[in-house]
PDB file of C-alpha atoms in Angstrom:
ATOM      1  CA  UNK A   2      97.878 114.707  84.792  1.00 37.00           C
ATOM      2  CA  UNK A   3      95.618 111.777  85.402  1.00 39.00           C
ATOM      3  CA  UNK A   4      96.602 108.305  85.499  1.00 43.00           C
ATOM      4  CA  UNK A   5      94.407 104.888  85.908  1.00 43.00           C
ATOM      5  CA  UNK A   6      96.017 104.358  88.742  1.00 43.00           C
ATOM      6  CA  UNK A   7      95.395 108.044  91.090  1.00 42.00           C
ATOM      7  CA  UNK A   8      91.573 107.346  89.402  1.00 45.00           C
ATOM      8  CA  UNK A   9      89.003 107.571  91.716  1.00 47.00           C
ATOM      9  CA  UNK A  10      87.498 103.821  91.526  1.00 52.00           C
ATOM     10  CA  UNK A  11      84.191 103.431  90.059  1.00 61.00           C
ATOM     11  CA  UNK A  12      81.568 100.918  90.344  1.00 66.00           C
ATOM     12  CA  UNK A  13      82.706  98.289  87.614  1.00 87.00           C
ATOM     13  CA  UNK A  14      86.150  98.247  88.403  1.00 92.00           C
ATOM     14  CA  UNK A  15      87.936  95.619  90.163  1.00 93.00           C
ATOM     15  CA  UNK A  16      91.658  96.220  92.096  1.00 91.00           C
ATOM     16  CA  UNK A  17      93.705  95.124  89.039  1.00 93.00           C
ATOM     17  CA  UNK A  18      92.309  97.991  87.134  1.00 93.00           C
ATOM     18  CA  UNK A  19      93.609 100.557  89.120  1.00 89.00           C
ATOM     19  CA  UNK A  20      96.493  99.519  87.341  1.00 91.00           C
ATOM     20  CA  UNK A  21      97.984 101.124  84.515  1.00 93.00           C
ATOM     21  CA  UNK A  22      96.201  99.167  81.456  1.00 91.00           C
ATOM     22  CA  UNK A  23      98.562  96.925  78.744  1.00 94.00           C
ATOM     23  CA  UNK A  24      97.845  93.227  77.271  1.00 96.00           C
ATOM     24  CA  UNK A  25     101.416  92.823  79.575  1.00 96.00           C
ATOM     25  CA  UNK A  26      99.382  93.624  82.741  1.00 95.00           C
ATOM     26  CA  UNK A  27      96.859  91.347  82.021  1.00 96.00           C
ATOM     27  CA  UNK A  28      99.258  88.651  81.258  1.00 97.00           C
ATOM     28  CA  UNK A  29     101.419  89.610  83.979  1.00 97.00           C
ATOM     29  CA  UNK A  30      98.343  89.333  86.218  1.00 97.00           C
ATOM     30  CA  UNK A  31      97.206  85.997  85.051  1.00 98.00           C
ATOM     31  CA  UNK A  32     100.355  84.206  85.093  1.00 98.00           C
ATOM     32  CA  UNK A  33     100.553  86.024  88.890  1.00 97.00           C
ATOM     33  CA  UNK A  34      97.361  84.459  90.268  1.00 97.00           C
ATOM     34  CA  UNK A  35      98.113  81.426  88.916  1.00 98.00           C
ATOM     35  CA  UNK A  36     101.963  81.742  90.725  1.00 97.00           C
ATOM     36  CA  UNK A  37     100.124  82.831  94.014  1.00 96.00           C
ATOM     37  CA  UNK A  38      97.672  79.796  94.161  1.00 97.00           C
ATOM     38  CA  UNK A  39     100.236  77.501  93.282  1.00 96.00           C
ATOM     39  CA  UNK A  40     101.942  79.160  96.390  1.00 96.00           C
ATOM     40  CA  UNK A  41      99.176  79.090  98.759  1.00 94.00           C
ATOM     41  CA  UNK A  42      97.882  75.390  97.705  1.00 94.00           C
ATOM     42  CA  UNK A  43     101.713  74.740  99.488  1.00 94.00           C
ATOM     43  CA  UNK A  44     100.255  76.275 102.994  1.00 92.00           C
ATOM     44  CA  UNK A  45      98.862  72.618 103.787  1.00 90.00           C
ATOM     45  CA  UNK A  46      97.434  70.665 106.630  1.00 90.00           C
ATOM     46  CA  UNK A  47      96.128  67.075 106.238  1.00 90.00           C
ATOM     47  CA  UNK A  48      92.802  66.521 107.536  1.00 89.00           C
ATOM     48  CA  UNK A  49      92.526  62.863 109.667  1.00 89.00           C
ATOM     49  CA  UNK A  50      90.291  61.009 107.431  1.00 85.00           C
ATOM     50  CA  UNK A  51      90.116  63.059 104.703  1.00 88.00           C
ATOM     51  CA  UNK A  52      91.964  62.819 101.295  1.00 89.00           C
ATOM     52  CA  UNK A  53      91.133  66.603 101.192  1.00 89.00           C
ATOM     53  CA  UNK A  54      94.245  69.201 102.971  1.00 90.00           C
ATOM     54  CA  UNK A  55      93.497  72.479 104.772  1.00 89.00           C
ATOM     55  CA  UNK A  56      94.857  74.945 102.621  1.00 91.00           C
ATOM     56  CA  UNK A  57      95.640  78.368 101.847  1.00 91.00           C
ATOM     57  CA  UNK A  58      94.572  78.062  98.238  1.00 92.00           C
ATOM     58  CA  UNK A  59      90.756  78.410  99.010  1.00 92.00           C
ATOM     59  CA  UNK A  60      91.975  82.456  99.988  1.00 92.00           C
ATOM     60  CA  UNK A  61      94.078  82.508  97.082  1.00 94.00           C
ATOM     61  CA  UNK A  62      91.735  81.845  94.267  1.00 95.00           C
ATOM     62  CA  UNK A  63      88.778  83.955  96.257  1.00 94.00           C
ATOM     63  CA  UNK A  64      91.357  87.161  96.306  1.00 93.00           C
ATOM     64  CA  UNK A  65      92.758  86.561  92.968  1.00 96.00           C
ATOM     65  CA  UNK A  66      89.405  86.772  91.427  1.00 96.00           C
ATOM     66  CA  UNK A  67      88.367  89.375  93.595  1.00 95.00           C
ATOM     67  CA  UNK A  68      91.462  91.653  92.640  1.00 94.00           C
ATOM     68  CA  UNK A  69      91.657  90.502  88.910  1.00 96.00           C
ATOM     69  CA  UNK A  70      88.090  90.359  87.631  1.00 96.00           C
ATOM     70  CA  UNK A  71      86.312  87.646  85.953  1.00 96.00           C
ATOM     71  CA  UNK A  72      87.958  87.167  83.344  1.00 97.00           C
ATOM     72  CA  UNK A  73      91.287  87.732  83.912  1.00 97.00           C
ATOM     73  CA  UNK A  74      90.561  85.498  87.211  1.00 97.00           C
ATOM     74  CA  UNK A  75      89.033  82.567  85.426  1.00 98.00           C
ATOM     75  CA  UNK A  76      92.140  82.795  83.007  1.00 98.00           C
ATOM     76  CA  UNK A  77      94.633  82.490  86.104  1.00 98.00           C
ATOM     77  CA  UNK A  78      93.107  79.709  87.443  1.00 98.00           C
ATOM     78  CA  UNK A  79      92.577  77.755  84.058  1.00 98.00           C
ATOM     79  CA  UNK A  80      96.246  78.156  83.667  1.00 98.00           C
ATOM     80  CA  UNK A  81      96.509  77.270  87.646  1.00 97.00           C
ATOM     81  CA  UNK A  82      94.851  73.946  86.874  1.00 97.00           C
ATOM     82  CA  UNK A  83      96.371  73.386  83.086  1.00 97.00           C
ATOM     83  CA  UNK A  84      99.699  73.718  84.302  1.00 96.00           C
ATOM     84  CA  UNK A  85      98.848  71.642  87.264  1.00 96.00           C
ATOM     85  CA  UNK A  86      97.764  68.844  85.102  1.00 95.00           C
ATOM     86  CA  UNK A  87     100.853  69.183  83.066  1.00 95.00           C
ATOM     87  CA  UNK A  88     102.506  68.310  85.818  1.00 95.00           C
ATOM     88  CA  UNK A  89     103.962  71.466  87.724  1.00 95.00           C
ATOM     89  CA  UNK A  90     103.862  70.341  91.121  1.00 94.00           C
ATOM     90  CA  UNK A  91     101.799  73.307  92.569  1.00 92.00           C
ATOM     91  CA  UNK A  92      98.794  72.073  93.762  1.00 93.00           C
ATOM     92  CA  UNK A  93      98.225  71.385  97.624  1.00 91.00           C
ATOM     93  CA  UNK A  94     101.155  69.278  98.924  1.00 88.00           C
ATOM     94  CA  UNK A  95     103.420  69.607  95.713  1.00 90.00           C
ATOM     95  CA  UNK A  96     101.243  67.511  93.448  1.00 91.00           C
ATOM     96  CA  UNK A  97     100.040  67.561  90.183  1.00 91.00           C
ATOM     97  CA  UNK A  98      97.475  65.936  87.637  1.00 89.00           C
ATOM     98  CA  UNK A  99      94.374  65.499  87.578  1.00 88.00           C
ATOM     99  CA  UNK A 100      93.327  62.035  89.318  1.00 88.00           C
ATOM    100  CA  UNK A 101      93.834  63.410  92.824  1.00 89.00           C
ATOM    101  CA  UNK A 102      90.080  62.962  94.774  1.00 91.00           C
ATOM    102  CA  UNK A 103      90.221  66.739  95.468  1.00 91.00           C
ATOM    103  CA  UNK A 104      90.635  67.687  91.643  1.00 94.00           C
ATOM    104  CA  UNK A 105      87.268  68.564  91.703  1.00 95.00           C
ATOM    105  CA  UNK A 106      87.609  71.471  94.085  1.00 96.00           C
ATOM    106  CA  UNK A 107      90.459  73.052  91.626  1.00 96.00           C
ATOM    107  CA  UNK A 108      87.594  73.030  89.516  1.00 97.00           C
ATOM    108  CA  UNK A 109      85.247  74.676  90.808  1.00 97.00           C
ATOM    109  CA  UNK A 110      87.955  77.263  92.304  1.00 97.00           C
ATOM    110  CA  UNK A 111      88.156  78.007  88.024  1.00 98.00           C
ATOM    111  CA  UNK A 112      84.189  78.778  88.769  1.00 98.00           C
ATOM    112  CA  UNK A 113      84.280  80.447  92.160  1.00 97.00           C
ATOM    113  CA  UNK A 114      87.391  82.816  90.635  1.00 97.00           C
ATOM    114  CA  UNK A 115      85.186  84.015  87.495  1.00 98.00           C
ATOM    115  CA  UNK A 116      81.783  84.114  89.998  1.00 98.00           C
ATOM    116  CA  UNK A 117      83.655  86.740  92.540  1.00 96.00           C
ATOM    117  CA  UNK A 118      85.197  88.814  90.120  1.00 96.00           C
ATOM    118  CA  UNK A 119      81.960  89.442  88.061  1.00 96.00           C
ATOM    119  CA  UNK A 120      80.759  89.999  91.924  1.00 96.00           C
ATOM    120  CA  UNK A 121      83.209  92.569  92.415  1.00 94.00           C
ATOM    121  CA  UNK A 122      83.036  94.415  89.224  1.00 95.00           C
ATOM    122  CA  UNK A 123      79.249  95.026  91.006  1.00 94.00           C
ATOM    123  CA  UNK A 124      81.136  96.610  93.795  1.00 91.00           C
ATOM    124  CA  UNK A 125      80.842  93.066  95.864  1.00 90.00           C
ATOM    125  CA  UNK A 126      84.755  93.988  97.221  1.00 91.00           C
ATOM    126  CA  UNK A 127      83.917  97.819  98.697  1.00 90.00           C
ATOM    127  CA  UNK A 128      82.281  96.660 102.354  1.00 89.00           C
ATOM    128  CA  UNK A 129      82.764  94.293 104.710  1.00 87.00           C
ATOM    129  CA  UNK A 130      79.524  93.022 104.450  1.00 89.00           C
ATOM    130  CA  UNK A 131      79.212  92.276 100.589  1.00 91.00           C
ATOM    131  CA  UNK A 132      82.379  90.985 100.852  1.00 91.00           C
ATOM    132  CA  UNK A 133      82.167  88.282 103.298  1.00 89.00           C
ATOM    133  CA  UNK A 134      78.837  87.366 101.284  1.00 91.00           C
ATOM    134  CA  UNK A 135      80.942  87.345  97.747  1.00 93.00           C
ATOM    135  CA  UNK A 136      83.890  85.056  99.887  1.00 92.00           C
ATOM    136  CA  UNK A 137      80.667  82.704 101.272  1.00 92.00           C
ATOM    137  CA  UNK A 138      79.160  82.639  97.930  1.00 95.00           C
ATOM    138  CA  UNK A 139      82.855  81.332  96.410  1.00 95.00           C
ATOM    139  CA  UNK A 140      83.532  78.673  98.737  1.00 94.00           C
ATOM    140  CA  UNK A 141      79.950  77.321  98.479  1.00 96.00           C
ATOM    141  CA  UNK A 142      80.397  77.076  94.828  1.00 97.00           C
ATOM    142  CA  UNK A 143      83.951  75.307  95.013  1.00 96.00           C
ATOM    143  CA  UNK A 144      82.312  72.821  97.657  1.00 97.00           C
ATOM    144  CA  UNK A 145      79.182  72.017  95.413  1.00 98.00           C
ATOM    145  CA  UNK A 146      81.836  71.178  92.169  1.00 97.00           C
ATOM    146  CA  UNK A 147      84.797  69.188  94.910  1.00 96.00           C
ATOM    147  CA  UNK A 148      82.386  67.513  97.657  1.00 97.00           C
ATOM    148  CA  UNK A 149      80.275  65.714  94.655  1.00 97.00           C
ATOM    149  CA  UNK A 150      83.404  64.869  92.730  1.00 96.00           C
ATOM    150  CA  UNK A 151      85.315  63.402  95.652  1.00 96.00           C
ATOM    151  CA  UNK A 152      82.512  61.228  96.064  1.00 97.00           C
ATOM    152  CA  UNK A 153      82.828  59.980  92.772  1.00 96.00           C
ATOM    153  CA  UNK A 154      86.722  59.749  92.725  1.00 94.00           C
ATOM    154  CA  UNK A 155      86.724  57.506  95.967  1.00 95.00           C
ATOM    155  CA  UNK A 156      83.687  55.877  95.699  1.00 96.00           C
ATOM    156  CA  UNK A 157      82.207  57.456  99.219  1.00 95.00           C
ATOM    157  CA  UNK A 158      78.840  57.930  99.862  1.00 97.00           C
ATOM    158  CA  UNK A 159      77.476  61.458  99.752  1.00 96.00           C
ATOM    159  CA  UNK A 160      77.219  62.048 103.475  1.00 96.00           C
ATOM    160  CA  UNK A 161      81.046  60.511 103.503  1.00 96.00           C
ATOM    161  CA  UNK A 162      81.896  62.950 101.000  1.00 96.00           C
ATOM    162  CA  UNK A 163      80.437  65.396 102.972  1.00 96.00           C
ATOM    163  CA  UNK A 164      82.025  64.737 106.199  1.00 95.00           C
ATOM    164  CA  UNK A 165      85.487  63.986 104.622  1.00 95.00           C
ATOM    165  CA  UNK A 166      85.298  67.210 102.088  1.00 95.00           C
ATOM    166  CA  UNK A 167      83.142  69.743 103.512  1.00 96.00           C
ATOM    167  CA  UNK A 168      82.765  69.881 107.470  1.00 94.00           C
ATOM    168  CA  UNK A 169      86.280  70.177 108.154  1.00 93.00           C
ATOM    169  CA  UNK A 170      86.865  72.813 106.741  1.00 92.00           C
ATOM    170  CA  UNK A 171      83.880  75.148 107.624  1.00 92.00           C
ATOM    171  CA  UNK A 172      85.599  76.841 110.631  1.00 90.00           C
ATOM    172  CA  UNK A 173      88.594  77.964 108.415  1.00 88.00           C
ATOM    173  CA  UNK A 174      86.652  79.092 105.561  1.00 87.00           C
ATOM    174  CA  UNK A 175      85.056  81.510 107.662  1.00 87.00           C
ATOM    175  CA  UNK A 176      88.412  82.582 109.112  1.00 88.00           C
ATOM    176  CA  UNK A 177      89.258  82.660 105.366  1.00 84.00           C
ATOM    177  CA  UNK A 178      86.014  84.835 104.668  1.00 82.00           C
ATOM    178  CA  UNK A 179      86.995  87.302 107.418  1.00 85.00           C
ATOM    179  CA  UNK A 180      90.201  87.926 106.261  1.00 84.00           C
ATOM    180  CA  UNK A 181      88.855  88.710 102.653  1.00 81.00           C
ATOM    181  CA  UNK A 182      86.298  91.150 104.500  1.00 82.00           C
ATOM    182  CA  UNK A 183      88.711  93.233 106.679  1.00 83.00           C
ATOM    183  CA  UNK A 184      91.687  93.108 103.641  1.00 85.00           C
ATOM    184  CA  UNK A 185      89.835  93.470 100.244  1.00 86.00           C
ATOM    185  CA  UNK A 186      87.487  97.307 101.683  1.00 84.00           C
ATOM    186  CA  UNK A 187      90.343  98.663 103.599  1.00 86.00           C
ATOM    187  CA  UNK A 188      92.239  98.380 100.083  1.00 86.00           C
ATOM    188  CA  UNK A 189      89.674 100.346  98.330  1.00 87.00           C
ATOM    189  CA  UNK A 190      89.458 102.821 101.135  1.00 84.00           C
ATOM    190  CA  UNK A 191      93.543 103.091 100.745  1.00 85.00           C
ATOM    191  CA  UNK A 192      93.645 103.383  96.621  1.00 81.00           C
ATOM    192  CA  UNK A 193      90.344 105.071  96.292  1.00 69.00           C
ATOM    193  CA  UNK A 194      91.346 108.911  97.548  1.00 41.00           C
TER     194      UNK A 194
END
């Protein structure tokens, strides 16, 4: 009497599959990650001087993608930002659309999603050490699509981008990173008897 989910995990799994498999678990799933981003982007601090808030939605997409996979994590957060620029209010500090300055980091949070969960499907989730690399390896990548495109929204100069989008936020990523590190192995060690 074996079921996907008492399985032990294998190399090439991610969380999600641990689940009992259906096309309404996937969709369930996607429509999920997108809900919890949309729910995290609302955990938001303005920065002085920045157009750019401190957010939860940077942990959000990098566990989403993490639990879900590539592509069921680069679905979730296509339909995060589609429905965003539709105009459901979810992104950080109940906006919507797509001319905010800090659109470009919803972008590359699509990127950083789909990166991480082929990462994890390699086993990047199952220590603390490939972990916090996988999480460092996300952010960078939603920095290097957001930092360049805030400079182009608001007209700053690179270093101004830099300053405005990136270095503020450097302390909490890590934080962010940690959290990933210590939450994302001990669930493995839990569901993997």
């Amino acid at each position: 009497m074996s079921t996907a989910a008492a399985a032990p995990a294998r190399t090439g799994q991610v969380l999600a599959d641990l689940l009992p498999a259906s096309r309404v678990r996937d969709i369930a799933l996607v429509a999920g990650g997108a809900a919890v981003t949309g729910l995290a982007a609302q955990i938001s601090v303005p920065v002085p001087g920045s157009p750019v808030p401190v957010t939860g939605q940077t942990l959000a997409v990098l566990l989403v993608g993490t639990a879900l996979g590539a592509g069921r994590g680069f679905l979730s957060l296509a339909l995060y930002a589609l429905a965003g620029m539709a105009g459901v209010p979810w992104f950080a500090q109940g906006t919507s659309g797509a001319t905010a300055p800090s659109f470009g980091y919803i972008l590359g949070m699509i990127l950083a999603a789909t990166v991480v969960g082929a990462l994890a499907r390699r086993g990047a989730d199952r220590t603390a050490l490939r972990t916090v690399g996988a999480m460092l390896l996300g952010e960078a990548i939603i920095y290097a699509v957001g930092v360049p495109y805030l400079a182009l929204a608001t007209g700053m100069s690179a270093s101004a981008a830099i300053a405005a989008g990136l270095v503020p936020f450097l302390v909490g990523d890590a934080v962010k990173a940690a959290l990933a590190m210590g939450a994302l192995p001990t669930a493995w060690k839990l569901l993997d008897r």
